[in-house]
PDB file of C-alpha atoms in Angstrom:
ATOM      1  CA  UNK V   1     104.262  94.485 115.465  1.00 62.00           C
ATOM      2  CA  UNK V   2     103.073  91.605 117.265  1.00 66.00           C
ATOM      3  CA  UNK V   3     102.283  88.152 115.263  1.00 88.00           C
ATOM      4  CA  UNK V   4      98.619  86.546 114.678  1.00 94.00           C
ATOM      5  CA  UNK V   5      97.622  83.099 114.733  1.00 95.00           C
ATOM      6  CA  UNK V   6      94.668  82.306 112.820  1.00 96.00           C
ATOM      7  CA  UNK V   7      92.906  78.559 111.886  1.00 97.00           C
ATOM      8  CA  UNK V   8      93.810  77.974 108.723  1.00 95.00           C
ATOM      9  CA  UNK V   9      90.525  77.200 107.514  1.00 97.00           C
ATOM     10  CA  UNK V  10      86.797  77.249 108.237  1.00 97.00           C
ATOM     11  CA  UNK V  11      83.457  76.401 106.502  1.00 97.00           C
ATOM     12  CA  UNK V  12      80.116  78.484 107.030  1.00 96.00           C
ATOM     13  CA  UNK V  13      76.465  78.127 106.072  1.00 97.00           C
ATOM     14  CA  UNK V  14      75.298  80.507 103.829  1.00 97.00           C
ATOM     15  CA  UNK V  15      73.215  82.892 105.921  1.00 96.00           C
ATOM     16  CA  UNK V  16      74.250  82.266 108.658  1.00 97.00           C
ATOM     17  CA  UNK V  17      77.119  84.307 110.997  1.00 97.00           C
ATOM     18  CA  UNK V  18      80.926  83.656 110.308  1.00 98.00           C
ATOM     19  CA  UNK V  19      82.741  83.981 113.272  1.00 98.00           C
ATOM     20  CA  UNK V  20      86.766  84.170 112.398  1.00 98.00           C
ATOM     21  CA  UNK V  21      89.060  84.112 115.721  1.00 98.00           C
ATOM     22  CA  UNK V  22      92.439  85.268 115.709  1.00 97.00           C
ATOM     23  CA  UNK V  23      95.214  85.563 118.443  1.00 96.00           C
ATOM     24  CA  UNK V  24      97.250  88.139 118.889  1.00 95.00           C
ATOM     25  CA  UNK V  25      98.632  87.616 122.772  1.00 93.00           C
ATOM     26  CA  UNK V  26     101.941  89.993 122.290  1.00 91.00           C
ATOM     27  CA  UNK V  27     100.082  92.893 120.980  1.00 91.00           C
ATOM     28  CA  UNK V  28     101.400  96.110 122.419  1.00 88.00           C
ATOM     29  CA  UNK V  29      99.462  99.218 123.303  1.00 86.00           C
ATOM     30  CA  UNK V  30      99.418 101.317 120.499  1.00 85.00           C
ATOM     31  CA  UNK V  31      98.732  98.331 118.073  1.00 89.00           C
ATOM     32  CA  UNK V  32      95.478  98.292 116.121  1.00 91.00           C
ATOM     33  CA  UNK V  33      94.184  95.251 114.601  1.00 94.00           C
ATOM     34  CA  UNK V  34      93.068  95.025 111.271  1.00 94.00           C
ATOM     35  CA  UNK V  35      91.346  92.461 109.148  1.00 97.00           C
ATOM     36  CA  UNK V  36      91.640  92.180 105.372  1.00 97.00           C
ATOM     37  CA  UNK V  37      90.162  89.506 103.317  1.00 97.00           C
ATOM     38  CA  UNK V  38      91.213  88.624  99.576  1.00 96.00           C
ATOM     39  CA  UNK V  39      88.942  86.654  97.253  1.00 95.00           C
ATOM     40  CA  UNK V  40      90.299  84.489  94.745  1.00 90.00           C
ATOM     41  CA  UNK V  41      93.024  85.984  92.234  1.00 84.00           C
ATOM     42  CA  UNK V  42      91.855  89.503  93.470  1.00 93.00           C
ATOM     43  CA  UNK V  43      93.969  91.950  95.792  1.00 95.00           C
ATOM     44  CA  UNK V  44      93.462  92.269  99.483  1.00 96.00           C
ATOM     45  CA  UNK V  45      90.629  94.355 100.571  1.00 96.00           C
ATOM     46  CA  UNK V  46      90.200  96.223 103.740  1.00 95.00           C
ATOM     47  CA  UNK V  47      87.347  94.904 105.878  1.00 96.00           C
ATOM     48  CA  UNK V  48      87.485  96.784 109.197  1.00 95.00           C
ATOM     49  CA  UNK V  49      90.173  97.977 112.174  1.00 93.00           C
ATOM     50  CA  UNK V  50      89.816  98.410 115.954  1.00 93.00           C
ATOM     51  CA  UNK V  51      91.951  99.317 119.114  1.00 92.00           C
ATOM     52  CA  UNK V  52      90.165  98.222 121.894  1.00 91.00           C
ATOM     53  CA  UNK V  53      86.147  98.709 121.479  1.00 86.00           C
ATOM     54  CA  UNK V  54      84.138  96.634 119.447  1.00 94.00           C
ATOM     55  CA  UNK V  55      83.600  98.208 115.907  1.00 95.00           C
ATOM     56  CA  UNK V  56      80.617  98.148 113.101  1.00 96.00           C
ATOM     57  CA  UNK V  57      80.392  98.681 109.692  1.00 94.00           C
ATOM     58  CA  UNK V  58      78.592  97.699 107.010  1.00 94.00           C
ATOM     59  CA  UNK V  59      80.375  94.657 106.214  1.00 93.00           C
ATOM     60  CA  UNK V  60      81.282  93.308 109.279  1.00 97.00           C
ATOM     61  CA  UNK V  61      81.670  93.488 113.250  1.00 97.00           C
ATOM     62  CA  UNK V  62      85.440  93.239 115.065  1.00 98.00           C
ATOM     63  CA  UNK V  63      84.959  91.986 118.271  1.00 97.00           C
ATOM     64  CA  UNK V  64      88.465  92.422 120.610  1.00 96.00           C
ATOM     65  CA  UNK V  65      88.742  90.925 124.150  1.00 96.00           C
ATOM     66  CA  UNK V  66      89.064  93.285 126.911  1.00 94.00           C
ATOM     67  CA  UNK V  67      92.836  92.138 127.125  1.00 94.00           C
ATOM     68  CA  UNK V  68      93.193  92.643 123.846  1.00 95.00           C
ATOM     69  CA  UNK V  69      94.708  89.581 123.437  1.00 95.00           C
ATOM     70  CA  UNK V  70      92.330  88.033 120.843  1.00 96.00           C
ATOM     71  CA  UNK V  71      89.490  89.162 118.299  1.00 97.00           C
ATOM     72  CA  UNK V  72      86.581  87.921 116.479  1.00 98.00           C
ATOM     73  CA  UNK V  73      85.729  89.067 112.949  1.00 98.00           C
ATOM     74  CA  UNK V  74      81.477  88.532 112.610  1.00 98.00           C
ATOM     75  CA  UNK V  75      80.313  88.254 109.252  1.00 97.00           C
ATOM     76  CA  UNK V  76      76.845  88.500 110.481  1.00 96.00           C
ATOM     77  CA  UNK V  77      74.834  87.251 107.260  1.00 95.00           C
ATOM     78  CA  UNK V  78      77.698  85.111 104.972  1.00 96.00           C
ATOM     79  CA  UNK V  79      76.837  84.593 101.344  1.00 97.00           C
ATOM     80  CA  UNK V  80      78.919  82.506  98.579  1.00 97.00           C
ATOM     81  CA  UNK V  81      80.698  85.695  97.646  1.00 96.00           C
ATOM     82  CA  UNK V  82      82.250  85.937 101.171  1.00 97.00           C
ATOM     83  CA  UNK V  83      84.584  82.919 100.390  1.00 98.00           C
ATOM     84  CA  UNK V  84      88.027  84.256 100.829  1.00 97.00           C
ATOM     85  CA  UNK V  85      91.100  83.875 102.631  1.00 96.00           C
ATOM     86  CA  UNK V  86      90.585  86.506 105.584  1.00 97.00           C
ATOM     87  CA  UNK V  87      93.655  88.176 107.158  1.00 96.00           C
ATOM     88  CA  UNK V  88      94.071  89.551 111.032  1.00 96.00           C
ATOM     89  CA  UNK V  89      96.755  91.845 111.214  1.00 94.00           C
ATOM     90  CA  UNK V  90      98.169  93.893 113.848  1.00 92.00           C
ATOM     91  CA  UNK V  91      99.858  97.174 112.950  1.00 87.00           C
ATOM     92  CA  UNK V  92     101.164 100.415 114.735  1.00 80.00           C
ATOM     93  CA  UNK V  93     100.652 102.515 111.581  1.00 65.00           C
ATOM     94  CA  UNK V  94     103.233 105.186 112.718  1.00 64.00           C
ATOM     95  CA  UNK V  95     105.181 106.528 109.831  1.00 55.00           C
ATOM     96  CA  UNK V  96     105.097 104.129 107.059  1.00 62.00           C
ATOM     97  CA  UNK V  97     101.839 102.064 107.512  1.00 76.00           C
ATOM     98  CA  UNK V  98     103.743  98.872 106.431  1.00 80.00           C
ATOM     99  CA  UNK V  99     101.084  95.556 107.086  1.00 87.00           C
ATOM    100  CA  UNK V 100     102.314  92.074 107.905  1.00 87.00           C
ATOM    101  CA  UNK V 101     100.277  89.458 106.032  1.00 90.00           C
ATOM    102  CA  UNK V 102     100.124  86.058 107.516  1.00 89.00           C
ATOM    103  CA  UNK V 103      98.435  83.031 106.018  1.00 90.00           C
ATOM    104  CA  UNK V 104      95.123  84.233 107.041  1.00 94.00           C
ATOM    105  CA  UNK V 105      92.201  82.106 107.587  1.00 96.00           C
ATOM    106  CA  UNK V 106      90.577  80.297 104.038  1.00 96.00           C
ATOM    107  CA  UNK V 107      86.625  81.175 104.971  1.00 98.00           C
ATOM    108  CA  UNK V 108      84.301  78.818 102.634  1.00 98.00           C
ATOM    109  CA  UNK V 109      80.927  79.658 102.729  1.00 97.00           C
ATOM    110  CA  UNK V 110      78.935  76.611 101.505  1.00 96.00           C
ATOM    111  CA  UNK V 111      75.415  76.503  99.918  1.00 95.00           C
TER     112      UNK V 111
ATOM    113  CA  UNK B   1      89.158 105.435  85.416  1.00 60.00           C
ATOM    114  CA  UNK B   2      89.370 106.267  89.292  1.00 71.00           C
ATOM    115  CA  UNK B   3      91.122 103.869  91.527  1.00 93.00           C
ATOM    116  CA  UNK B   4      94.429 101.797  91.307  1.00 96.00           C
ATOM    117  CA  UNK B   5      95.799  99.838  88.414  1.00 96.00           C
ATOM    118  CA  UNK B   6      98.614  97.575  87.610  1.00 97.00           C
ATOM    119  CA  UNK B   7      99.843  96.717  83.940  1.00 97.00           C
ATOM    120  CA  UNK B   8     100.714  94.208  82.868  1.00 97.00           C
ATOM    121  CA  UNK B   9      98.419  92.053  84.150  1.00 96.00           C
ATOM    122  CA  UNK B  10     100.407  88.759  82.756  1.00 97.00           C
ATOM    123  CA  UNK B  11     104.302  89.223  81.758  1.00 98.00           C
ATOM    124  CA  UNK B  12     106.021  86.113  80.733  1.00 98.00           C
ATOM    125  CA  UNK B  13     109.665  86.656  80.565  1.00 97.00           C
ATOM    126  CA  UNK B  14     113.391  85.168  80.665  1.00 97.00           C
ATOM    127  CA  UNK B  15     115.922  84.679  83.122  1.00 98.00           C
ATOM    128  CA  UNK B  16     118.618  87.402  83.049  1.00 97.00           C
ATOM    129  CA  UNK B  17     115.939  89.944  81.478  1.00 97.00           C
ATOM    130  CA  UNK B  18     114.871  93.362  83.113  1.00 97.00           C
ATOM    131  CA  UNK B  19     110.665  93.830  83.550  1.00 97.00           C
ATOM    132  CA  UNK B  20     108.975  96.475  84.907  1.00 98.00           C
ATOM    133  CA  UNK B  21     105.889  96.582  86.711  1.00 98.00           C
ATOM    134  CA  UNK B  22     103.458  99.816  86.600  1.00 98.00           C
ATOM    135  CA  UNK B  23     101.237 100.655  88.904  1.00 98.00           C
ATOM    136  CA  UNK B  24      98.833 103.537  88.801  1.00 97.00           C
ATOM    137  CA  UNK B  25      96.680 105.650  91.066  1.00 96.00           C
ATOM    138  CA  UNK B  26      94.358 108.280  90.743  1.00 95.00           C
ATOM    139  CA  UNK B  27      93.671 109.091  94.496  1.00 91.00           C
ATOM    140  CA  UNK B  28      96.904 111.209  95.027  1.00 90.00           C
ATOM    141  CA  UNK B  29      97.421 109.012  97.867  1.00 92.00           C
ATOM    142  CA  UNK B  30     100.631 109.938  99.376  1.00 91.00           C
ATOM    143  CA  UNK B  31     101.797 105.986 100.561  1.00 92.00           C
ATOM    144  CA  UNK B  32     102.130 103.114  97.845  1.00 95.00           C
ATOM    145  CA  UNK B  33     103.365  99.916  98.193  1.00 96.00           C
ATOM    146  CA  UNK B  34     104.566  96.917  96.163  1.00 97.00           C
ATOM    147  CA  UNK B  35     103.560  93.335  97.872  1.00 97.00           C
ATOM    148  CA  UNK B  36     104.665  89.807  96.482  1.00 97.00           C
ATOM    149  CA  UNK B  37     102.266  86.852  96.970  1.00 95.00           C
ATOM    150  CA  UNK B  38     103.412  83.387  96.813  1.00 93.00           C
ATOM    151  CA  UNK B  39     102.295  79.903  97.600  1.00 83.00           C
ATOM    152  CA  UNK B  40     103.079  79.309 101.212  1.00 74.00           C
ATOM    153  CA  UNK B  41     104.458  82.786 102.095  1.00 77.00           C
ATOM    154  CA  UNK B  42     101.556  85.222 102.018  1.00 83.00           C
ATOM    155  CA  UNK B  43     101.751  88.491 101.233  1.00 92.00           C
ATOM    156  CA  UNK B  44     105.332  89.979 101.676  1.00 94.00           C
ATOM    157  CA  UNK B  45     106.020  93.882 101.199  1.00 94.00           C
ATOM    158  CA  UNK B  46     109.086  94.635  98.962  1.00 96.00           C
ATOM    159  CA  UNK B  47     109.229  98.305  98.661  1.00 96.00           C
ATOM    160  CA  UNK B  48     106.973 101.121  99.880  1.00 94.00           C
ATOM    161  CA  UNK B  49     107.276 105.117  99.256  1.00 94.00           C
ATOM    162  CA  UNK B  50     105.895 107.897 101.477  1.00 90.00           C
ATOM    163  CA  UNK B  51     105.721 110.141  98.910  1.00 91.00           C
ATOM    164  CA  UNK B  52     107.121 111.209  95.655  1.00 90.00           C
ATOM    165  CA  UNK B  53     111.164 110.497  95.640  1.00 91.00           C
ATOM    166  CA  UNK B  54     110.619 108.865  98.910  1.00 92.00           C
ATOM    167  CA  UNK B  55     111.321 104.883  99.305  1.00 94.00           C
ATOM    168  CA  UNK B  56     112.451 102.386 101.568  1.00 93.00           C
ATOM    169  CA  UNK B  57     112.919  98.951 101.872  1.00 94.00           C
ATOM    170  CA  UNK B  58     110.457  96.369 102.843  1.00 92.00           C
ATOM    171  CA  UNK B  59     110.914  92.819 103.737  1.00 91.00           C
ATOM    172  CA  UNK B  60     112.163  91.262 100.389  1.00 94.00           C
ATOM    173  CA  UNK B  61     113.647  93.691  98.543  1.00 96.00           C
ATOM    174  CA  UNK B  62     117.155  92.199  97.191  1.00 96.00           C
ATOM    175  CA  UNK B  63     116.524  92.193  92.881  1.00 96.00           C
ATOM    176  CA  UNK B  64     114.121  94.905  92.462  1.00 98.00           C
ATOM    177  CA  UNK B  65     114.468  98.497  92.121  1.00 97.00           C
ATOM    178  CA  UNK B  66     111.727 101.049  92.611  1.00 97.00           C
ATOM    179  CA  UNK B  67     111.262 104.824  91.935  1.00 95.00           C
ATOM    180  CA  UNK B  68     108.728 107.342  92.628  1.00 96.00           C
ATOM    181  CA  UNK B  69     108.953 110.893  90.658  1.00 95.00           C
ATOM    182  CA  UNK B  70     105.043 111.093  90.340  1.00 94.00           C
ATOM    183  CA  UNK B  71     102.766 110.854  93.236  1.00 94.00           C
ATOM    184  CA  UNK B  72     100.353 108.719  91.090  1.00 96.00           C
ATOM    185  CA  UNK B  73     103.084 106.544  89.489  1.00 97.00           C
ATOM    186  CA  UNK B  74     105.065 103.403  91.601  1.00 98.00           C
ATOM    187  CA  UNK B  75     106.876 101.615  88.979  1.00 98.00           C
ATOM    188  CA  UNK B  76     108.563  98.386  90.172  1.00 98.00           C
ATOM    189  CA  UNK B  77     111.964  96.936  88.107  1.00 98.00           C
ATOM    190  CA  UNK B  78     113.507  93.898  88.111  1.00 97.00           C
ATOM    191  CA  UNK B  79     116.781  94.663  86.675  1.00 95.00           C
ATOM    192  CA  UNK B  80     117.731  90.895  85.881  1.00 97.00           C
ATOM    193  CA  UNK B  81     114.677  88.496  86.485  1.00 97.00           C
ATOM    194  CA  UNK B  82     115.203  85.068  88.158  1.00 97.00           C
ATOM    195  CA  UNK B  83     113.038  82.212  88.363  1.00 97.00           C
ATOM    196  CA  UNK B  84     112.523  82.762  92.137  1.00 96.00           C
ATOM    197  CA  UNK B  85     110.561  86.194  91.477  1.00 97.00           C
ATOM    198  CA  UNK B  86     107.915  84.198  89.798  1.00 97.00           C
ATOM    199  CA  UNK B  87     105.112  85.152  91.789  1.00 97.00           C
ATOM    200  CA  UNK B  88     102.013  87.376  91.808  1.00 97.00           C
ATOM    201  CA  UNK B  89     102.833  91.642  92.483  1.00 98.00           C
ATOM    202  CA  UNK B  90     100.342  93.697  94.231  1.00 98.00           C
ATOM    203  CA  UNK B  91     100.718  97.471  94.482  1.00 97.00           C
ATOM    204  CA  UNK B  92      98.711  99.530  97.088  1.00 96.00           C
ATOM    205  CA  UNK B  93      98.196 102.554  98.012  1.00 95.00           C
ATOM    206  CA  UNK B  94      97.156 104.947 100.936  1.00 92.00           C
ATOM    207  CA  UNK B  95      96.045 108.630 101.486  1.00 85.00           C
ATOM    208  CA  UNK B  96      97.989 110.391 103.935  1.00 76.00           C
ATOM    209  CA  UNK B  97      94.508 111.935 105.320  1.00 72.00           C
ATOM    210  CA  UNK B  98      93.585 108.647 106.832  1.00 71.00           C
ATOM    211  CA  UNK B  99      95.396 107.779 110.261  1.00 71.00           C
ATOM    212  CA  UNK B 100      94.526 104.350 110.062  1.00 79.00           C
ATOM    213  CA  UNK B 101      95.949 101.606 107.488  1.00 83.00           C
ATOM    214  CA  UNK B 102      93.051 101.457 104.802  1.00 88.00           C
ATOM    215  CA  UNK B 103      95.227 100.285 101.832  1.00 92.00           C
ATOM    216  CA  UNK B 104      93.708 100.037  98.528  1.00 94.00           C
ATOM    217  CA  UNK B 105      95.058  96.899  96.221  1.00 96.00           C
ATOM    218  CA  UNK B 106      95.188  96.843  92.614  1.00 97.00           C
ATOM    219  CA  UNK B 107      94.246  93.579  90.477  1.00 96.00           C
ATOM    220  CA  UNK B 108      97.924  92.303  90.593  1.00 97.00           C
ATOM    221  CA  UNK B 109     100.373  91.238  87.846  1.00 98.00           C
ATOM    222  CA  UNK B 110     100.958  87.506  87.549  1.00 97.00           C
ATOM    223  CA  UNK B 111     104.786  87.461  86.334  1.00 98.00           C
ATOM    224  CA  UNK B 112     106.588  83.878  85.163  1.00 97.00           C
ATOM    225  CA  UNK B 113     110.016  83.844  84.703  1.00 97.00           C
ATOM    226  CA  UNK B 114     111.161  81.333  82.722  1.00 96.00           C
TER     227      UNK B 114
END
């Protein structure tokens, strides 16, 4: 699975949009981009995933560049409860569905 | 209660002792996973299972043993605990019917080996 690069930390004001970038320049054609987050001391939580089209669900939006070498997770109206480590993961799935977590981005939402 | 649970939530043991961490899920998910999380390493996959009686090694399997006699349970055993196995352990599951990789994680077990 391709490797991802994320900034170690970011800050965001409460109520504003949080835009979390991820680089995955070696992504291959059958690999999806997944985003998970981990709130302090809890297990990770799935947020969203995409292949090449932009995706939106009740939690977030995912914007993938046309060349698929980078993506941005958008939390449209960040709240204090969105403070967490966000992981961008590239995975091809297949028969085992292994996930390889990097160090992620610590997003701190400030009041 | 529906969901994925882990027990115990906290465990302190001594070097050389055998420890078993339990994971139970009520969704009848086919896939189950064990991860460990250490400062500076993020989450690393220890073992995974695609179905009952089918298990395979992940990234860091040494020192661990797993079994999966029932779909809903996936215990992780440290046969002879070492200090380097002090960590937070997370279990996860995923349904076969979903083609994408949405894994559901348990609350974790914090293990300290003295």
